[in-house]
Short mmCIF file of C-alpha atoms and ligand atoms in Angstrom, two decimals:
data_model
loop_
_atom_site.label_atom_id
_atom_site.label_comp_id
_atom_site.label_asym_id
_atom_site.label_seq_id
_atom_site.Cartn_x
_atom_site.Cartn_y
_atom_site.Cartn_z
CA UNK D 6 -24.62 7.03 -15.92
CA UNK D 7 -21.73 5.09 -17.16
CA UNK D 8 -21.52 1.37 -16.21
CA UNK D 9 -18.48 -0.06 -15.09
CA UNK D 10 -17.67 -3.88 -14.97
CA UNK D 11 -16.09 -5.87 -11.49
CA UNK D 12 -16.08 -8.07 -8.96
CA UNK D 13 -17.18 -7.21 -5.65
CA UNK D 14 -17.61 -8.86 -2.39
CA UNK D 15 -21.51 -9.34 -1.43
CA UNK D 16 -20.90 -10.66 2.85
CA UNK D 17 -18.13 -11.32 4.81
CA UNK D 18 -18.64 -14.91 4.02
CA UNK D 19 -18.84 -15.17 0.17
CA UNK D 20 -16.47 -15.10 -2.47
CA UNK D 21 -16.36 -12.10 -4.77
CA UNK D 22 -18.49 -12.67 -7.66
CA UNK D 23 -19.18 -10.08 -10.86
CA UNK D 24 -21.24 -7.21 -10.35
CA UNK D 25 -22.22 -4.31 -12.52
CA UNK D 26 -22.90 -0.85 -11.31
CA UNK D 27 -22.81 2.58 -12.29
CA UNK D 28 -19.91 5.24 -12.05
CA UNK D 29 -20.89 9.09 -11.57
CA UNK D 30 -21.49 11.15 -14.68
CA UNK D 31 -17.93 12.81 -14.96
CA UNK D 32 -17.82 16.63 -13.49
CA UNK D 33 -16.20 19.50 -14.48
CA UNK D 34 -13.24 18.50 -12.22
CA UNK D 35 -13.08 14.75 -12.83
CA UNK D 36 -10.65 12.32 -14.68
CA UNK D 37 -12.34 9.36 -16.38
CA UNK D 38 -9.70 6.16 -16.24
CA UNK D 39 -9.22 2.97 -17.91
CA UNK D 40 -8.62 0.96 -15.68
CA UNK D 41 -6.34 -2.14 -16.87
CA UNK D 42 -4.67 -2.85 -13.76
CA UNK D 43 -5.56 -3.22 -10.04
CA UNK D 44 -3.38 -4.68 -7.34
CA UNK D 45 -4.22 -7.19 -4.34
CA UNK D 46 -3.45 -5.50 -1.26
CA UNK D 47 -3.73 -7.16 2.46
CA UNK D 48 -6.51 -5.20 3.56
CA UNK D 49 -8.44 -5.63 0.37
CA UNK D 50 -8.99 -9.06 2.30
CA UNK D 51 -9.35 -7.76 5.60
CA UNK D 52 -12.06 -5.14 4.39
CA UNK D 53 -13.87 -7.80 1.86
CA UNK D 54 -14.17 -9.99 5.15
CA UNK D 55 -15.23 -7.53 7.40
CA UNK D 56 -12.46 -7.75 9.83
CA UNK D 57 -12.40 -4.71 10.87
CA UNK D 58 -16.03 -4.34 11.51
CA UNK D 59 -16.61 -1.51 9.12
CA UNK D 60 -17.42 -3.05 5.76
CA UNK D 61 -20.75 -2.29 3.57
CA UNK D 62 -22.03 -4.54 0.72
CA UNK D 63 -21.94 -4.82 -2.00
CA UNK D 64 -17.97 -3.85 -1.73
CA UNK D 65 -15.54 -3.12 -5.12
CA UNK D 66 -11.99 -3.68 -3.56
CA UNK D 67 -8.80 -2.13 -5.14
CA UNK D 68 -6.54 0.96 -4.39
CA UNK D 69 -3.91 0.54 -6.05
CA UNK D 70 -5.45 0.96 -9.64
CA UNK D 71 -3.17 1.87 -12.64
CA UNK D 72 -4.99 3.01 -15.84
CA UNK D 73 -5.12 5.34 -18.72
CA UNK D 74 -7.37 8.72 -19.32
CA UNK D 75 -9.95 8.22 -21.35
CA UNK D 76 -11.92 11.49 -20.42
CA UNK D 77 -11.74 14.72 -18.52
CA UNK D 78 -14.05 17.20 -17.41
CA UNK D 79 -13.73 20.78 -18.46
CA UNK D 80 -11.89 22.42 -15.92
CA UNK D 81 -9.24 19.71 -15.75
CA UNK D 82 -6.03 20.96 -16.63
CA UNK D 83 -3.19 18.31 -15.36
CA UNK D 84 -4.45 15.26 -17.37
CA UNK D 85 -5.19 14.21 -20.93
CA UNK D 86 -7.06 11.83 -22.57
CA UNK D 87 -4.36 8.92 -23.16
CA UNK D 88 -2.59 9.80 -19.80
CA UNK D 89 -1.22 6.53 -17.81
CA UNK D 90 -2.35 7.26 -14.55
CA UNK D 91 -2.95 6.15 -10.92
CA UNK D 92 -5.43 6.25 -7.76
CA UNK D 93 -4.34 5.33 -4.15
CA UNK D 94 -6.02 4.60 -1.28
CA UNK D 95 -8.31 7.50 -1.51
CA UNK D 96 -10.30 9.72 -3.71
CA UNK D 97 -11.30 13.00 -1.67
CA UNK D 98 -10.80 14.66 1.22
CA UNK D 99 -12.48 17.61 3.50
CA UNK D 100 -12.44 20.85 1.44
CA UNK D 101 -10.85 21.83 5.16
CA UNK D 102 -7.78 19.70 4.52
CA UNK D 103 -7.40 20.35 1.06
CA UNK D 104 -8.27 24.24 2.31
CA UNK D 105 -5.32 24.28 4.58
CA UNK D 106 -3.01 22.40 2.41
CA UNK D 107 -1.44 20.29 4.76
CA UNK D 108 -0.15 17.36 2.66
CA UNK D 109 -1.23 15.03 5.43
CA UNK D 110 -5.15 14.63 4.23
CA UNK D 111 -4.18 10.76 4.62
CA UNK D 112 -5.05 11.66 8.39
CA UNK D 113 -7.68 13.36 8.14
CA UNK D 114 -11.24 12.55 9.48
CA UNK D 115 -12.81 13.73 5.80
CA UNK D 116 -10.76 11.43 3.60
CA UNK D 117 -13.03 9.24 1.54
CA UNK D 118 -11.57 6.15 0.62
CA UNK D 119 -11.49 4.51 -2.90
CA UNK D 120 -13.84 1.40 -1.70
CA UNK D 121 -15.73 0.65 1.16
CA UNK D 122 -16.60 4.16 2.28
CA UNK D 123 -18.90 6.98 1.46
CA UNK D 124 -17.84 10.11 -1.22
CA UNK D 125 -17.86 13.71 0.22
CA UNK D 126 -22.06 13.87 0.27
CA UNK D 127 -22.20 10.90 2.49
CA UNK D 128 -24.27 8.24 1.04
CA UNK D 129 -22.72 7.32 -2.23
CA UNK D 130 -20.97 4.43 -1.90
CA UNK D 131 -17.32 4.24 -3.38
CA UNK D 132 -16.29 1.51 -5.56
CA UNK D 133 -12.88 0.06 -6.26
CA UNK D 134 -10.24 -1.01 -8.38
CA UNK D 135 -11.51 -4.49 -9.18
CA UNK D 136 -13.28 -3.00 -12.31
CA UNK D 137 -12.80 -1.71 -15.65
CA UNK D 138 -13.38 1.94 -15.04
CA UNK D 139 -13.26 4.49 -12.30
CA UNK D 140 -13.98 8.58 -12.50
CA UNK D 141 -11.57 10.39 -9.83
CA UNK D 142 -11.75 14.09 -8.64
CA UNK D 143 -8.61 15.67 -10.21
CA UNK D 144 -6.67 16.53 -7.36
CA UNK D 145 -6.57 12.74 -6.50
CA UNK D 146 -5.31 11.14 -9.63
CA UNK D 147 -1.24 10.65 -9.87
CA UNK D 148 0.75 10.30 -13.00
CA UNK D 149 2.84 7.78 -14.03
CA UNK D 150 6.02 7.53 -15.16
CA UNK D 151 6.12 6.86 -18.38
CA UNK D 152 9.43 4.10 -17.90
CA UNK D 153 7.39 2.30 -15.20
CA UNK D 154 5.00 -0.56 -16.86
CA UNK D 155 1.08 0.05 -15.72
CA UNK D 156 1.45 -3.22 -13.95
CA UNK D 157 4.11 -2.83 -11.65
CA UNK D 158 3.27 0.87 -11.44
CA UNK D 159 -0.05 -0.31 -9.62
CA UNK D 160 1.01 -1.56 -6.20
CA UNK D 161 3.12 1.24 -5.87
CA UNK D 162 0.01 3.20 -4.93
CA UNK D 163 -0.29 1.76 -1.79
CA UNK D 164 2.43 -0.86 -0.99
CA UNK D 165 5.21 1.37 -2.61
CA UNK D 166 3.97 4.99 0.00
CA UNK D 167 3.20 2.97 2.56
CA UNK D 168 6.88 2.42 2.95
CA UNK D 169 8.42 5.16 0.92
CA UNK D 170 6.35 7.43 3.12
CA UNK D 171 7.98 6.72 7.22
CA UNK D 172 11.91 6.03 5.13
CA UNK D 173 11.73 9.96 4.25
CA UNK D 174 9.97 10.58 7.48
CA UNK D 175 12.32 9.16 9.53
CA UNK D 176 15.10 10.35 6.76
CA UNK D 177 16.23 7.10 5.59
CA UNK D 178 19.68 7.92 3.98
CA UNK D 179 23.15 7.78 3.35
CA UNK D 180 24.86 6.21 6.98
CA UNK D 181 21.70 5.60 8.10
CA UNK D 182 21.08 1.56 9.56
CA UNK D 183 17.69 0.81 8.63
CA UNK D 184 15.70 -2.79 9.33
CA UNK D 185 12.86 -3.55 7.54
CA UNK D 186 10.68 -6.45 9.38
CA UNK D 187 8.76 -8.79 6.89
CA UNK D 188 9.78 -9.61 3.22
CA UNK D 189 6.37 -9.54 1.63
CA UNK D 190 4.76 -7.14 -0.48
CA UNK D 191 5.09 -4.12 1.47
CA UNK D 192 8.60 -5.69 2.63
CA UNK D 193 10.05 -6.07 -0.56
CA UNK D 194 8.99 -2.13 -1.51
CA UNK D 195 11.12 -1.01 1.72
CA UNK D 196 14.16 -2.91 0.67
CA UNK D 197 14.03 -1.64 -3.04
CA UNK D 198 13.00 2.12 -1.89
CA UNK D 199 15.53 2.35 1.00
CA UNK D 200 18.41 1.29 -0.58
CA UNK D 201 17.71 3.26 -3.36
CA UNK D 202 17.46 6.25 -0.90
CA UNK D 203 20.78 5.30 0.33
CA UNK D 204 20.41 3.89 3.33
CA UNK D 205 22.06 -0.18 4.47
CA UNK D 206 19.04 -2.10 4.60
CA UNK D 207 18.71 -5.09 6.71
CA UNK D 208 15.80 -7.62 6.44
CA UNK D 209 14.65 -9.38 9.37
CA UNK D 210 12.21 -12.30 8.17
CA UNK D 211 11.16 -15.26 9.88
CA UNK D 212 13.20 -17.45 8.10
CA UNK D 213 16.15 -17.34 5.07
CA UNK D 214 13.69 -18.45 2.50
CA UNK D 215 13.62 -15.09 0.41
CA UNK D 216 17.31 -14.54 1.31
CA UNK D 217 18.42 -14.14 -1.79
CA UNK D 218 15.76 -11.87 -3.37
CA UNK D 219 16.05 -9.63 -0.58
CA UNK D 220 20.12 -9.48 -1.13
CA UNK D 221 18.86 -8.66 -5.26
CA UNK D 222 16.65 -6.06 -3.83
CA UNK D 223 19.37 -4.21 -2.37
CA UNK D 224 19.51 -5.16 1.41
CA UNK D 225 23.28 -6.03 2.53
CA UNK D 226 22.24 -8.06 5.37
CA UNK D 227 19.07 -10.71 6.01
CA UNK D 228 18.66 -12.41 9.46
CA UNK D 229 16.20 -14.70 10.63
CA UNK D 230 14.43 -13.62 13.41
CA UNK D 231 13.22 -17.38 14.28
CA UNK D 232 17.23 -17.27 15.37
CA UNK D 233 17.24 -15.77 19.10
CA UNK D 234 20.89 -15.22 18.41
CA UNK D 235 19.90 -12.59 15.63
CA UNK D 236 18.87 -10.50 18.69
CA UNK D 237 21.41 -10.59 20.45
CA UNK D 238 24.25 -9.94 17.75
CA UNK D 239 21.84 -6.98 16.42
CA UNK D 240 21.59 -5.22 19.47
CA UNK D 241 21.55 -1.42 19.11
CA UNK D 242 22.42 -1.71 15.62
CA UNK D 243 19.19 0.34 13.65
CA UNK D 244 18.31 4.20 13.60
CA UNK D 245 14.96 3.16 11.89
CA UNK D 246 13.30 -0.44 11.69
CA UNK D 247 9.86 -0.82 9.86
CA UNK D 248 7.70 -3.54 11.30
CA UNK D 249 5.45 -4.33 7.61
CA UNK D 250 3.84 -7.78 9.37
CA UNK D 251 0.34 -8.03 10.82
CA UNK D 252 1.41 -10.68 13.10
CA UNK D 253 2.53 -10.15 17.03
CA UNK D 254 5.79 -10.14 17.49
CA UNK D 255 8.08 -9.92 20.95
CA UNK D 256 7.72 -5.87 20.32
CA UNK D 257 10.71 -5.09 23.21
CA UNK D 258 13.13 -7.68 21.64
CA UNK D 259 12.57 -5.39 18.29
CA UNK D 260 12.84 -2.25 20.22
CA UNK D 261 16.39 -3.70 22.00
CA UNK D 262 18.01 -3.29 18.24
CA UNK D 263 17.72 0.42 18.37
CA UNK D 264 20.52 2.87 18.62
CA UNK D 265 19.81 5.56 21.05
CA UNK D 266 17.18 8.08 19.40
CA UNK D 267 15.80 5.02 16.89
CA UNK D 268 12.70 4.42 15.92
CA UNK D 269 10.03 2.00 15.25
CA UNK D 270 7.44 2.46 12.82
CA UNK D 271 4.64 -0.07 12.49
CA UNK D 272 2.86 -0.08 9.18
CA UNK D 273 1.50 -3.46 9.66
CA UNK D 274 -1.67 -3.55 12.07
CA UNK D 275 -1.87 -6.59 14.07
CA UNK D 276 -5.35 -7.11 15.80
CA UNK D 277 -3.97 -7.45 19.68
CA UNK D 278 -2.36 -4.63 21.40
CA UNK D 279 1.25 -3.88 21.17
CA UNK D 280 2.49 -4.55 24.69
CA UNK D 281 6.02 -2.30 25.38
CA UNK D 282 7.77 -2.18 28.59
CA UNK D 283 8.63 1.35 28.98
CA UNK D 284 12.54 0.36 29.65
CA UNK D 285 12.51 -0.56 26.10
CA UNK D 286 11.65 2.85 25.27
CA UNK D 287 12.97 4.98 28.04
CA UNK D 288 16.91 3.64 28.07
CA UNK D 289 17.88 4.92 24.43
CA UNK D 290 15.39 7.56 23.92
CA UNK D 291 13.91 5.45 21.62
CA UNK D 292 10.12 6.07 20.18
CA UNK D 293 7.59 4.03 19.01
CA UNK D 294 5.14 5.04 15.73
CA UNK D 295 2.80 4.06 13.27
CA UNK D 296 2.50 5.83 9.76
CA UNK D 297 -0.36 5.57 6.82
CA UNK D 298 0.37 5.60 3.08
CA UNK D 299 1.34 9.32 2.25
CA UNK D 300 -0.42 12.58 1.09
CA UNK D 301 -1.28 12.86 -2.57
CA UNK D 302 2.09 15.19 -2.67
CA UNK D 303 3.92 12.38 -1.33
CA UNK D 304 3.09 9.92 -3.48
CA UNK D 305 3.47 11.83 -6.64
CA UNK D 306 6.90 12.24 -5.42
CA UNK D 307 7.19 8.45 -4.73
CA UNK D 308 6.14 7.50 -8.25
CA UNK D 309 8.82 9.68 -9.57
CA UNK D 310 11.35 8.63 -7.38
CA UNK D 311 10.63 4.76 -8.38
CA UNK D 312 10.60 6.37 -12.22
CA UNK D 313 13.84 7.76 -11.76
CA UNK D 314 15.38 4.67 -9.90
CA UNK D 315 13.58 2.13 -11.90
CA UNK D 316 12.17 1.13 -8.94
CA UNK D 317 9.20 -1.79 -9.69
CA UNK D 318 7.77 -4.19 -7.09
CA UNK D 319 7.65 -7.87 -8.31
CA UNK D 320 4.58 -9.26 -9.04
CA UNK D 321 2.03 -12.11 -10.41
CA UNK D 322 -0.40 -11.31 -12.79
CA UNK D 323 -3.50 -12.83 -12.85
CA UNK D 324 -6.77 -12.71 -14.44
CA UNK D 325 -9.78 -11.65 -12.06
CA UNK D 326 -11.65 -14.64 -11.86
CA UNK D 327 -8.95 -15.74 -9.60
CA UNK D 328 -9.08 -13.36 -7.34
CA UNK D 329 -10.62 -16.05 -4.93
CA UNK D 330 -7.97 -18.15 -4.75
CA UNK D 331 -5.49 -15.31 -4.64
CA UNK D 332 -6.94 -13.89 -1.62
CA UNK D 333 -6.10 -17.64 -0.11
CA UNK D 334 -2.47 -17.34 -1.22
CA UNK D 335 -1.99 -14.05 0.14
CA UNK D 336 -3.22 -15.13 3.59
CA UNK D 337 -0.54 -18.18 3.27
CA UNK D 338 2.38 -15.26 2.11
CA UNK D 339 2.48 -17.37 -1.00
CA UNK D 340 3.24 -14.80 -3.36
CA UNK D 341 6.37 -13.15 -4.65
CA UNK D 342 5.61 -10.55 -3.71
CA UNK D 343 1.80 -8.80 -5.08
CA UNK D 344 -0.69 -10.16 -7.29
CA UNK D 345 -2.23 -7.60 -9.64
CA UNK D 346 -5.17 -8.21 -11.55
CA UNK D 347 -5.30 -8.10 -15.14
CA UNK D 348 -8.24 -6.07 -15.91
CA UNK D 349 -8.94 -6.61 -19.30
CA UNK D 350 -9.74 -10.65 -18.13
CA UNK D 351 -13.02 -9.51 -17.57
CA UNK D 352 -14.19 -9.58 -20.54
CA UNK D 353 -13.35 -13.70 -20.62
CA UNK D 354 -15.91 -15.38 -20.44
ZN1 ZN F 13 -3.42 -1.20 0.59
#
């Protein structure tokens, strides 16, 4: 079995700390990556801290690896050896989903996740990103552009679908108002990815602080939303607002800024209930959603939209045996705007 190299988390309590394991003997239909980058994403924490009560130890975080081919199996016929390549959020899904070919097997009940879940046979554990190698089915491995650096390419696989995924939903455009709630680093991604689609992007952030980024990123407006006066001058202003936080916010003051027909979309998940009065909703035909990354389709299509845009997300590198502290800074939203591990540091000493 090949051995792969990471960190992982061991309890809910500890810090991650190296750990060695083995990676499947590549099949006939699997990709064998590279990996030299890995981003940090939110619920990398969440998951490594068991706060959402489904974690299992030891636990490899990471899905949003970016890496290069350095085998296939035989049957592979989209990749190469010396491919730069990606892996998402997940690795598999139900030969039911992938049967009926939906393009939506991010919803399905069979999709196995890249870390902290089980693969198809139900008691191998899958390992992450934070490590030096990974072997992927195929069908579940994306290619990257080649104009779009490994590092930056890497939170794209979840941060960049996350949002790129609900702005084509919801057909984020040309004339279309669209408010993106939170400037972090799936914030950021929406401002970048929706003005490049075309639509006048507005951020609504707690403060002014990353004013002028967000302005450089493409939004033409950028309110505070500490400012009650912000809601009322925005009033009925947004076909589409994307709420990225984790945090509660007053969900009918957010609903009040949509035009008739308008949408919410939460792709943060904050731990409470989302209380809504149903005037909020009811006077403006308005609707409330949620939405999850994006089918492997999807986010093939994402990474060559970004290609063709030169769409990147900003980021800090840093070397994994600061992953620790990084987790820390993430929690305080002091990072502009996504760490991403530097694989190759593992082999400091
Ligand atoms: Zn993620």
């Amino acid at each position: 079995m090949p051995i792969a190299k990471g960190y992982a988390a061991t309890d809910a309590s500890k810090p991650l700390v190296p750990f060695t394991f083995e990676r499947r003997e590549p099949n006939d239909d699997d990709v064998v990556i590279d990996i030299k980058f890995s981003g940090i994403c939110h619920s990398d924490i969440h998951q490594a801290r068991n706060e959402w009560g489904n974690s299992t130890y030891p636990m490899v975080p990471g899905h949003e690896i970016a890496g290069v081919v350095t085998a296939v199996g035989s049957k592979v016929t989209q990749f190469k050896v010396g491919d730069r390549v990606g892996v998402g959020c997940f690795v598999d899904s139900c030969v039911h989903c992938e049967s009926r070919n939906v393009d939506l097997e991010q919803y399905m009940p069979g999709v196995v996740p890249t870390y902290n879940g089980f693969e198809a046979d139900g008691v191998t554990p899958t390992y992450g990103g934070y490590s030096n190698t990974i072997t992927v089915k195929e069908g579940y491995v994306l290619s990257i552009p080649d104009n779009l650096p490994l590092d930056k390419a890497a939170p794209l696989l979840c941060a960049g679908i996350t949002l790129y995924s609900p702005l084509v939903h919801w057909k984020a455009g040309p004339g279309k108002k669209v408010a993106i709630v939170g400037m972090g680093g799936l914030g950021h991604m929406g401002v970048k990815i929706g003005a490049a689609l075309g639509a006048e992007i507005t951020v609504l952030s707690q403060s002014l602080s990353k004013k002028d980024d967000g302005i450089a990123f493409g939004a033409k407006d950028y309110y505070a939303t500490a400012d009650k006066e912000t809601f009322k001058k925005l009033a009925g202003t947004f076909d589409l607002i994307i709420c990225t936080v984790g945090t509660e916010i007053d969900w009918n003051a957010y609903l009040n800024l949509l035009k008739i027909d308008g949408a919410l979309v939460l792709v943060g998940l904050p731990e409470n209930p989302v209380p809504v009065h149903a005037f909020s909703l009811v006077m403006g035909r308005r609707s409330l959603a949620g939405s999850s990354i994006g089918s492997i389709k999807e986010t093939q299509e994402m990474l060559d939209f970004c290609g063709k845009h030169n769409i990147t997300p900003e980021i800090e590198i840093i070397d994994i045996q600061q992953v620790n502290e990084a987790y820390e800074r993430v929690i305080k939203s002091d990072v502009r705007y996504r760490f991403v591990i530097d694989i190759a540091s593992l082999d400091k000493a």
